[in-house]
PDB file of C-alpha atoms in Angstrom:
ATOM      1  CA  GLY A   1     -16.726-127.385  66.665  1.00  0.00           C
ATOM      2  CA  GLN A   2     -19.730-127.614  64.749  1.00  0.00           C
ATOM      3  CA  GLN A   3     -22.843-128.849  66.784  1.00  0.00           C
ATOM      4  CA  VAL A   4     -26.411-129.916  65.845  1.00  0.00           C
ATOM      5  CA  MET A   5     -28.820-130.363  68.531  1.00  0.00           C
ATOM      6  CA  GLN A   6     -32.344-131.880  68.034  1.00  0.00           C
ATOM      7  CA  ILE A   7     -35.365-131.407  70.058  1.00  0.00           C
ATOM      8  CA  PRO A   8     -37.251-132.717  71.467  1.00  0.00           C
ATOM      9  CA  GLN A   9     -35.174-135.911  72.835  1.00  0.00           C
ATOM     10  CA  TYR A  10     -38.605-137.892  73.160  1.00  0.00           C
ATOM     11  CA  GLN A  11     -42.049-137.360  71.763  1.00  0.00           C
ATOM     12  CA  HIS A  12     -44.904-139.432  73.133  1.00  0.00           C
ATOM     13  CA  VAL A  13     -48.091-138.740  70.885  1.00  0.00           C
ATOM     14  CA  GLN A  14     -51.458-139.955  70.452  1.00  0.00           C
ATOM     15  CA  GLU A  15     -52.200-141.785  67.207  1.00  0.00           C
ATOM     16  CA  GLY A  16     -53.810-139.132  65.113  1.00  0.00           C
ATOM     17  CA  GLU A  17     -51.872-136.231  66.527  1.00  0.00           C
ATOM     18  CA  ASP A  18     -49.217-133.863  65.231  1.00  0.00           C
ATOM     19  CA  PHE A  19     -45.222-134.430  65.728  1.00  0.00           C
ATOM     20  CA  THR A  20     -42.795-131.966  65.329  1.00  0.00           C
ATOM     21  CA  THR A  21     -39.038-132.255  65.349  1.00  0.00           C
ATOM     22  CA  TYR A  22     -36.547-129.600  65.451  1.00  0.00           C
ATOM     23  CA  CYS A  23     -32.983-129.678  64.099  1.00  0.00           C
ATOM     24  CA  ASN A  24     -30.692-126.680  64.940  1.00  0.00           C
ATOM     25  CA  SER A  25     -27.024-126.730  64.057  1.00  0.00           C
ATOM     26  CA  SER A  26     -24.185-124.153  65.594  1.00  0.00           C
ATOM     27  CA  THR A  27     -22.844-123.242  62.012  1.00  0.00           C
ATOM     28  CA  THR A  28     -24.555-122.755  58.546  1.00  0.00           C
ATOM     29  CA  LEU A  29     -25.036-125.962  56.883  1.00  0.00           C
ATOM     30  CA  SER A  30     -24.236-126.614  53.014  1.00  0.00           C
ATOM     31  CA  ASN A  31     -27.098-129.326  53.261  1.00  0.00           C
ATOM     32  CA  ILE A  32     -29.459-131.306  55.629  1.00  0.00           C
ATOM     33  CA  GLN A  33     -30.671-134.371  55.362  1.00  0.00           C
ATOM     34  CA  TRP A  34     -32.992-136.777  57.796  1.00  0.00           C
ATOM     35  CA  TYR A  35     -33.326-139.749  58.272  1.00  0.00           C
ATOM     36  CA  LYS A  36     -35.689-142.187  60.096  1.00  0.00           C
ATOM     37  CA  GLN A  37     -34.521-145.724  62.495  1.00  0.00           C
ATOM     38  CA  ARG A  38     -37.163-147.700  63.204  1.00  0.00           C
ATOM     39  CA  PRO A  39     -36.919-150.109  66.941  1.00  0.00           C
ATOM     40  CA  GLY A  40     -34.319-152.561  66.258  1.00  0.00           C
ATOM     41  CA  GLY A  41     -33.647-151.378  62.371  1.00  0.00           C
ATOM     42  CA  HIS A  42     -30.820-149.162  60.693  1.00  0.00           C
ATOM     43  CA  PRO A  43     -31.496-145.297  59.781  1.00  0.00           C
ATOM     44  CA  VAL A  44     -33.165-145.084  56.537  1.00  0.00           C
ATOM     45  CA  PHE A  45     -32.654-142.021  54.487  1.00  0.00           C
ATOM     46  CA  LEU A  46     -35.961-140.042  53.880  1.00  0.00           C
ATOM     47  CA  ILE A  47     -35.105-136.271  52.278  1.00  0.00           C
ATOM     48  CA  GLN A  48     -32.461-134.174  51.543  1.00  0.00           C
ATOM     49  CA  LEU A  49     -32.892-130.281  51.830  1.00  0.00           C
ATOM     50  CA  VAL A  50     -30.569-128.118  49.878  1.00  0.00           C
ATOM     51  CA  LYS A  51     -31.593-124.612  49.644  1.00  0.00           C
ATOM     52  CA  SER A  52     -32.744-121.663  52.093  1.00  0.00           C
ATOM     53  CA  GLY A  53     -36.557-121.710  53.110  1.00  0.00           C
ATOM     54  CA  GLU A  54     -36.675-125.166  51.128  1.00  0.00           C
ATOM     55  CA  VAL A  55     -39.605-126.865  52.132  1.00  0.00           C
ATOM     56  CA  LYS A  56     -40.685-130.317  50.836  1.00  0.00           C
ATOM     57  CA  LYS A  57     -43.576-133.174  51.635  1.00  0.00           C
ATOM     58  CA  GLN A  58     -43.569-136.772  51.329  1.00  0.00           C
ATOM     59  CA  LYS A  59     -47.147-137.540  52.065  1.00  0.00           C
ATOM     60  CA  ARG A  60     -48.003-137.053  55.775  1.00  0.00           C
ATOM     61  CA  LEU A  61     -44.192-135.927  56.576  1.00  0.00           C
ATOM     62  CA  THR A  62     -43.148-132.120  55.475  1.00  0.00           C
ATOM     63  CA  PHE A  63     -39.725-130.782  55.941  1.00  0.00           C
ATOM     64  CA  GLN A  64     -38.366-127.407  55.954  1.00  0.00           C
ATOM     65  CA  PHE A  65     -34.937-125.877  56.091  1.00  0.00           C
ATOM     66  CA  GLY A  66     -34.505-122.333  57.357  1.00  0.00           C
ATOM     67  CA  GLU A  67     -33.745-119.285  55.787  1.00  0.00           C
ATOM     68  CA  ALA A  68     -30.302-119.042  57.329  1.00  0.00           C
ATOM     69  CA  LYS A  69     -29.790-122.546  56.925  1.00  0.00           C
ATOM     70  CA  LYS A  70     -28.928-123.279  60.700  1.00  0.00           C
ATOM     71  CA  ASN A  71     -31.904-125.229  61.229  1.00  0.00           C
ATOM     72  CA  SER A  72     -34.591-127.432  60.216  1.00  0.00           C
ATOM     73  CA  SER A  73     -38.010-129.056  61.067  1.00  0.00           C
ATOM     74  CA  LEU A  74     -39.736-132.503  60.362  1.00  0.00           C
ATOM     75  CA  HIS A  75     -43.490-132.188  60.963  1.00  0.00           C
ATOM     76  CA  ILE A  76     -45.803-135.149  60.638  1.00  0.00           C
ATOM     77  CA  THR A  77     -49.760-135.052  60.263  1.00  0.00           C
ATOM     78  CA  ALA A  78     -51.919-137.242  61.823  1.00  0.00           C
ATOM     79  CA  THR A  79     -49.199-139.855  63.194  1.00  0.00           C
ATOM     80  CA  GLN A  80     -49.456-143.522  63.059  1.00  0.00           C
ATOM     81  CA  THR A  81     -48.102-146.110  64.655  1.00  0.00           C
ATOM     82  CA  THR A  82     -45.845-146.731  61.631  1.00  0.00           C
ATOM     83  CA  ASP A  83     -44.643-143.850  62.481  1.00  0.00           C
ATOM     84  CA  VAL A  84     -42.922-144.858  65.682  1.00  0.00           C
ATOM     85  CA  GLY A  85     -38.603-144.834  65.357  1.00  0.00           C
ATOM     86  CA  THR A  86     -36.229-141.960  65.997  1.00  0.00           C
ATOM     87  CA  TYR A  87     -35.813-139.630  63.625  1.00  0.00           C
ATOM     88  CA  PHE A  88     -32.335-138.355  62.852  1.00  0.00           C
ATOM     89  CA  CYS A  89     -30.794-134.897  60.732  1.00  0.00           C
ATOM     90  CA  ALA A  90     -27.829-135.057  59.389  1.00  0.00           C
ATOM     91  CA  GLY A  91     -25.899-132.029  58.408  1.00  0.00           C
ATOM     92  CA  TRP A  92     -22.808-130.900  56.319  1.00  0.00           C
ATOM     93  CA  SER A  93     -20.836-127.879  56.406  1.00  0.00           C
ATOM     94  CA  ARG A  94     -17.371-126.578  55.540  1.00  0.00           C
ATOM     95  CA  ALA A  95     -17.067-125.500  59.317  1.00  0.00           C
ATOM     96  CA  SER A  96     -16.923-129.499  59.977  1.00  0.00           C
ATOM     97  CA  TYR A  97     -14.613-129.782  57.303  1.00  0.00           C
ATOM     98  CA  ASP A  98     -17.400-131.308  55.322  1.00  0.00           C
ATOM     99  CA  LYS A  99     -17.648-134.322  58.015  1.00  0.00           C
ATOM    100  CA  VAL A 100     -21.615-135.189  58.314  1.00  0.00           C
ATOM    101  CA  ILE A 101     -22.456-134.621  61.730  1.00  0.00           C
ATOM    102  CA  PHE A 102     -25.690-136.378  62.822  1.00  0.00           C
ATOM    103  CA  GLY A 103     -28.187-134.871  65.475  1.00  0.00           C
ATOM    104  CA  PRO A 104     -28.884-137.071  68.497  1.00  0.00           C
ATOM    105  CA  GLY A 105     -32.300-137.683  67.071  1.00  0.00           C
ATOM    106  CA  THR A 106     -35.815-137.496  68.246  1.00  0.00           C
ATOM    107  CA  SER A 107     -37.551-140.629  69.424  1.00  0.00           C
ATOM    108  CA  LEU A 108     -41.418-140.536  68.607  1.00  0.00           C
ATOM    109  CA  SER A 109     -43.508-143.163  70.387  1.00  0.00           C
ATOM    110  CA  VAL A 110     -47.166-143.415  69.020  1.00  0.00           C
ATOM    111  CA  ILE A 111     -49.882-144.747  71.362  1.00  0.00           C
ATOM    112  CA  PRO A 112     -52.687-145.969  69.922  1.00  0.00           C
TER     113      PRO A 112
ATOM    114  CA  ASP B   1     -32.594-154.195  52.124  1.00  0.00           C
ATOM    115  CA  SER B   2     -30.274-151.352  51.800  1.00  0.00           C
ATOM    116  CA  GLY B   3     -28.049-153.519  49.800  1.00  0.00           C
ATOM    117  CA  VAL B   4     -25.252-152.733  52.291  1.00  0.00           C
ATOM    118  CA  THR B   5     -24.117-155.850  53.931  1.00  0.00           C
ATOM    119  CA  GLN B   6     -22.226-156.546  57.324  1.00  0.00           C
ATOM    120  CA  THR B   7     -20.567-159.213  59.000  1.00  0.00           C
ATOM    121  CA  PRO B   8     -20.822-160.236  61.587  1.00  0.00           C
ATOM    122  CA  LYS B   9     -24.290-159.472  62.995  1.00  0.00           C
ATOM    123  CA  HIS B  10     -23.403-160.107  66.452  1.00  0.00           C
ATOM    124  CA  LEU B  11     -20.211-160.290  68.078  1.00  0.00           C
ATOM    125  CA  ILE B  12     -19.205-160.855  71.812  1.00  0.00           C
ATOM    126  CA  THR B  13     -15.824-160.642  72.956  1.00  0.00           C
ATOM    127  CA  ALA B  14     -13.530-159.663  75.978  1.00  0.00           C
ATOM    128  CA  THR B  15     -11.841-156.860  77.238  1.00  0.00           C
ATOM    129  CA  GLY B  16      -8.427-156.413  75.886  1.00  0.00           C
ATOM    130  CA  GLN B  17      -9.054-158.621  72.928  1.00  0.00           C
ATOM    131  CA  ARG B  18      -9.282-157.251  69.012  1.00  0.00           C
ATOM    132  CA  VAL B  19     -12.072-157.485  66.659  1.00  0.00           C
ATOM    133  CA  THR B  20     -12.495-156.811  63.038  1.00  0.00           C
ATOM    134  CA  LEU B  21     -15.872-155.844  61.405  1.00  0.00           C
ATOM    135  CA  ARG B  22     -16.804-155.912  57.450  1.00  0.00           C
ATOM    136  CA  CYS B  23     -19.029-154.380  55.129  1.00  0.00           C
ATOM    137  CA  SER B  24     -19.770-154.268  52.147  1.00  0.00           C
ATOM    138  CA  PRO B  25     -21.039-151.376  50.207  1.00  0.00           C
ATOM    139  CA  ARG B  26     -24.079-151.770  47.712  1.00  0.00           C
ATOM    140  CA  SER B  27     -22.554-152.340  43.928  1.00  0.00           C
ATOM    141  CA  GLY B  28     -21.805-148.879  42.527  1.00  0.00           C
ATOM    142  CA  ASP B  29     -20.810-147.116  45.642  1.00  0.00           C
ATOM    143  CA  LEU B  30     -17.405-145.672  46.119  1.00  0.00           C
ATOM    144  CA  SER B  31     -17.665-144.471  49.654  1.00  0.00           C
ATOM    145  CA  VAL B  32     -17.807-146.100  52.816  1.00  0.00           C
ATOM    146  CA  TYR B  33     -18.388-144.339  56.531  1.00  0.00           C
ATOM    147  CA  TRP B  34     -18.639-146.137  59.982  1.00  0.00           C
ATOM    148  CA  TYR B  35     -20.937-145.065  62.765  1.00  0.00           C
ATOM    149  CA  GLN B  36     -20.851-146.110  66.285  1.00  0.00           C
ATOM    150  CA  GLN B  37     -24.028-146.006  68.012  1.00  0.00           C
ATOM    151  CA  SER B  38     -24.598-146.632  71.568  1.00  0.00           C
ATOM    152  CA  LEU B  39     -27.445-147.407  73.873  1.00  0.00           C
ATOM    153  CA  ASP B  40     -29.835-144.904  73.709  1.00  0.00           C
ATOM    154  CA  GLN B  41     -27.423-142.776  71.646  1.00  0.00           C
ATOM    155  CA  GLY B  42     -27.280-141.107  68.451  1.00  0.00           C
ATOM    156  CA  LEU B  43     -25.103-141.683  65.521  1.00  0.00           C
ATOM    157  CA  GLN B  44     -21.155-140.828  66.276  1.00  0.00           C
ATOM    158  CA  PHE B  45     -19.650-140.669  63.132  1.00  0.00           C
ATOM    159  CA  LEU B  46     -16.214-142.597  63.050  1.00  0.00           C
ATOM    160  CA  ILE B  47     -14.447-142.360  59.356  1.00  0.00           C
ATOM    161  CA  GLN B  48     -14.914-142.341  55.732  1.00  0.00           C
ATOM    162  CA  TYR B  49     -13.258-143.729  52.811  1.00  0.00           C
ATOM    163  CA  TYR B  50     -13.842-142.903  49.370  1.00  0.00           C
ATOM    164  CA  ASN B  51     -12.469-145.274  46.622  1.00  0.00           C
ATOM    165  CA  GLY B  52      -9.730-146.865  48.806  1.00  0.00           C
ATOM    166  CA  GLU B  53      -8.517-143.390  50.562  1.00  0.00           C
ATOM    167  CA  GLU B  54      -9.184-142.070  54.081  1.00  0.00           C
ATOM    168  CA  ARG B  55     -11.474-138.874  53.248  1.00  0.00           C
ATOM    169  CA  ALA B  56     -12.932-137.717  56.483  1.00  0.00           C
ATOM    170  CA  LYS B  57     -12.175-138.198  60.173  1.00  0.00           C
ATOM    171  CA  GLY B  58     -14.540-138.286  63.154  1.00  0.00           C
ATOM    172  CA  ASN B  59     -14.554-138.883  67.099  1.00  0.00           C
ATOM    173  CA  ILE B  60     -12.048-142.276  66.045  1.00  0.00           C
ATOM    174  CA  LEU B  61      -9.973-143.303  68.903  1.00  0.00           C
ATOM    175  CA  GLU B  62      -6.586-144.221  68.170  1.00  0.00           C
ATOM    176  CA  ARG B  63      -7.524-147.918  69.385  1.00  0.00           C
ATOM    177  CA  PHE B  64      -9.731-148.445  65.768  1.00  0.00           C
ATOM    178  CA  SER B  65      -8.563-148.464  63.034  1.00  0.00           C
ATOM    179  CA  ALA B  66     -10.175-148.922  59.314  1.00  0.00           C
ATOM    180  CA  GLN B  67      -9.397-149.448  55.830  1.00  0.00           C
ATOM    181  CA  GLN B  68     -11.141-149.650  52.118  1.00  0.00           C
ATOM    182  CA  PHE B  69     -10.075-152.459  49.707  1.00  0.00           C
ATOM    183  CA  PRO B  70      -9.597-152.361  46.207  1.00  0.00           C
ATOM    184  CA  ASP B  71     -12.718-154.222  45.651  1.00  0.00           C
ATOM    185  CA  LEU B  72     -14.342-151.265  48.140  1.00  0.00           C
ATOM    186  CA  HIS B  73     -15.440-153.616  51.103  1.00  0.00           C
ATOM    187  CA  SER B  74     -14.479-151.928  53.897  1.00  0.00           C
ATOM    188  CA  GLU B  75     -12.870-153.230  58.004  1.00  0.00           C
ATOM    189  CA  LEU B  76     -13.160-151.241  60.796  1.00  0.00           C
ATOM    190  CA  ASN B  77     -10.554-152.828  63.693  1.00  0.00           C
ATOM    191  CA  LEU B  78     -10.866-152.312  66.542  1.00  0.00           C
ATOM    192  CA  SER B  79      -8.473-153.474  69.521  1.00  0.00           C
ATOM    193  CA  SER B  80      -7.740-152.953  73.482  1.00  0.00           C
ATOM    194  CA  LEU B  81     -11.055-153.400  73.566  1.00  0.00           C
ATOM    195  CA  GLU B  82     -13.093-151.763  77.096  1.00  0.00           C
ATOM    196  CA  LEU B  83     -16.395-152.420  77.866  1.00  0.00           C
ATOM    197  CA  GLY B  84     -17.536-148.828  77.002  1.00  0.00           C
ATOM    198  CA  ASP B  85     -16.888-150.232  72.928  1.00  0.00           C
ATOM    199  CA  SER B  86     -19.881-152.303  73.468  1.00  0.00           C
ATOM    200  CA  ALA B  87     -22.058-150.748  70.705  1.00  0.00           C
ATOM    201  CA  LEU B  88     -23.949-150.705  67.460  1.00  0.00           C
ATOM    202  CA  TYR B  89     -21.450-150.326  64.305  1.00  0.00           C
ATOM    203  CA  PHE B  90     -23.132-149.514  61.240  1.00  0.00           C
ATOM    204  CA  CYS B  91     -21.492-149.384  57.968  1.00  0.00           C
ATOM    205  CA  ALA B  92     -22.945-147.380  55.231  1.00  0.00           C
ATOM    206  CA  SER B  93     -22.255-146.387  51.521  1.00  0.00           C
ATOM    207  CA  SER B  94     -22.861-143.781  49.426  1.00  0.00           C
ATOM    208  CA  VAL B  95     -22.397-143.274  45.574  1.00  0.00           C
ATOM    209  CA  VAL B  96     -19.476-140.309  45.911  1.00  0.00           C
ATOM    210  CA  GLY B  97     -19.386-139.504  49.151  1.00  0.00           C
ATOM    211  CA  GLY B  98     -18.725-135.723  48.069  1.00  0.00           C
ATOM    212  CA  ARG B  99     -19.176-132.385  49.911  1.00  0.00           C
ATOM    213  CA  ALA B 100     -22.806-131.797  48.385  1.00  0.00           C
ATOM    214  CA  GLY B 101     -23.692-134.370  51.253  1.00  0.00           C
ATOM    215  CA  ASP B 102     -24.855-138.006  49.214  1.00  0.00           C
ATOM    216  CA  THR B 103     -27.499-140.092  50.569  1.00  0.00           C
ATOM    217  CA  GLN B 104     -26.045-142.726  52.729  1.00  0.00           C
ATOM    218  CA  TYR B 105     -27.553-146.077  52.052  1.00  0.00           C
ATOM    219  CA  PHE B 106     -26.917-148.047  55.750  1.00  0.00           C
ATOM    220  CA  GLY B 107     -26.253-151.390  56.446  1.00  0.00           C
ATOM    221  CA  PRO B 108     -27.887-153.714  59.334  1.00  0.00           C
ATOM    222  CA  GLY B 109     -25.245-153.050  62.017  1.00  0.00           C
ATOM    223  CA  THR B 110     -22.934-155.028  64.004  1.00  0.00           C
ATOM    224  CA  ARG B 111     -24.229-155.513  67.448  1.00  0.00           C
ATOM    225  CA  LEU B 112     -20.662-155.863  69.526  1.00  0.00           C
ATOM    226  CA  THR B 113     -20.814-156.636  73.354  1.00  0.00           C
ATOM    227  CA  VAL B 114     -17.709-156.375  75.529  1.00  0.00           C
ATOM    228  CA  LEU B 115     -17.456-158.381  78.336  1.00  0.00           C
TER     229      LEU B 115
END
């Protein structure tokens, strides 16, 4: 069945450094969403990407959808302690019978 | 606050028991999703309901069942509980839950501990 992978699993950065997490699907996605879960909290929607090659920005966060719609990335510029949490990608595809598939997440720690 | 409510917040029970988790979606949302998140694990999709009907099924065990009622609240029933069922159970809701991928709004979760 369809799989969605994320790398890295964990990332520790010094405050001010950049951070990138990558999401890869075994099949072509209809769209992809990114969610953030703070420690002890619940996932919160960040953004949705639909078009091939789409790039969206939210302040210091840049999201990209691959040309083949099988991968995506989230890049954070100049991390802050408020960026701490786990970032999940979630994809829909016909291969998964339109069930949402969440990646395992990348846990980000920011050292002040 | 996402507008999705879940009760109870915490639940401690013994192996072999049965529990019911409850979720009320955001006002106007027709779809409800259930997820299981074990310690340091990702989100495992269990099941989705749309306007009272089962819409999609994930890795839900036969010991687990769910339903969505006419007022759109949903319940997840877990029976013959095992130690491995200890986890955080999230409910999420979305406006439609269509194939385009609605935004999901997550509740605060129910933490289940099976002793």
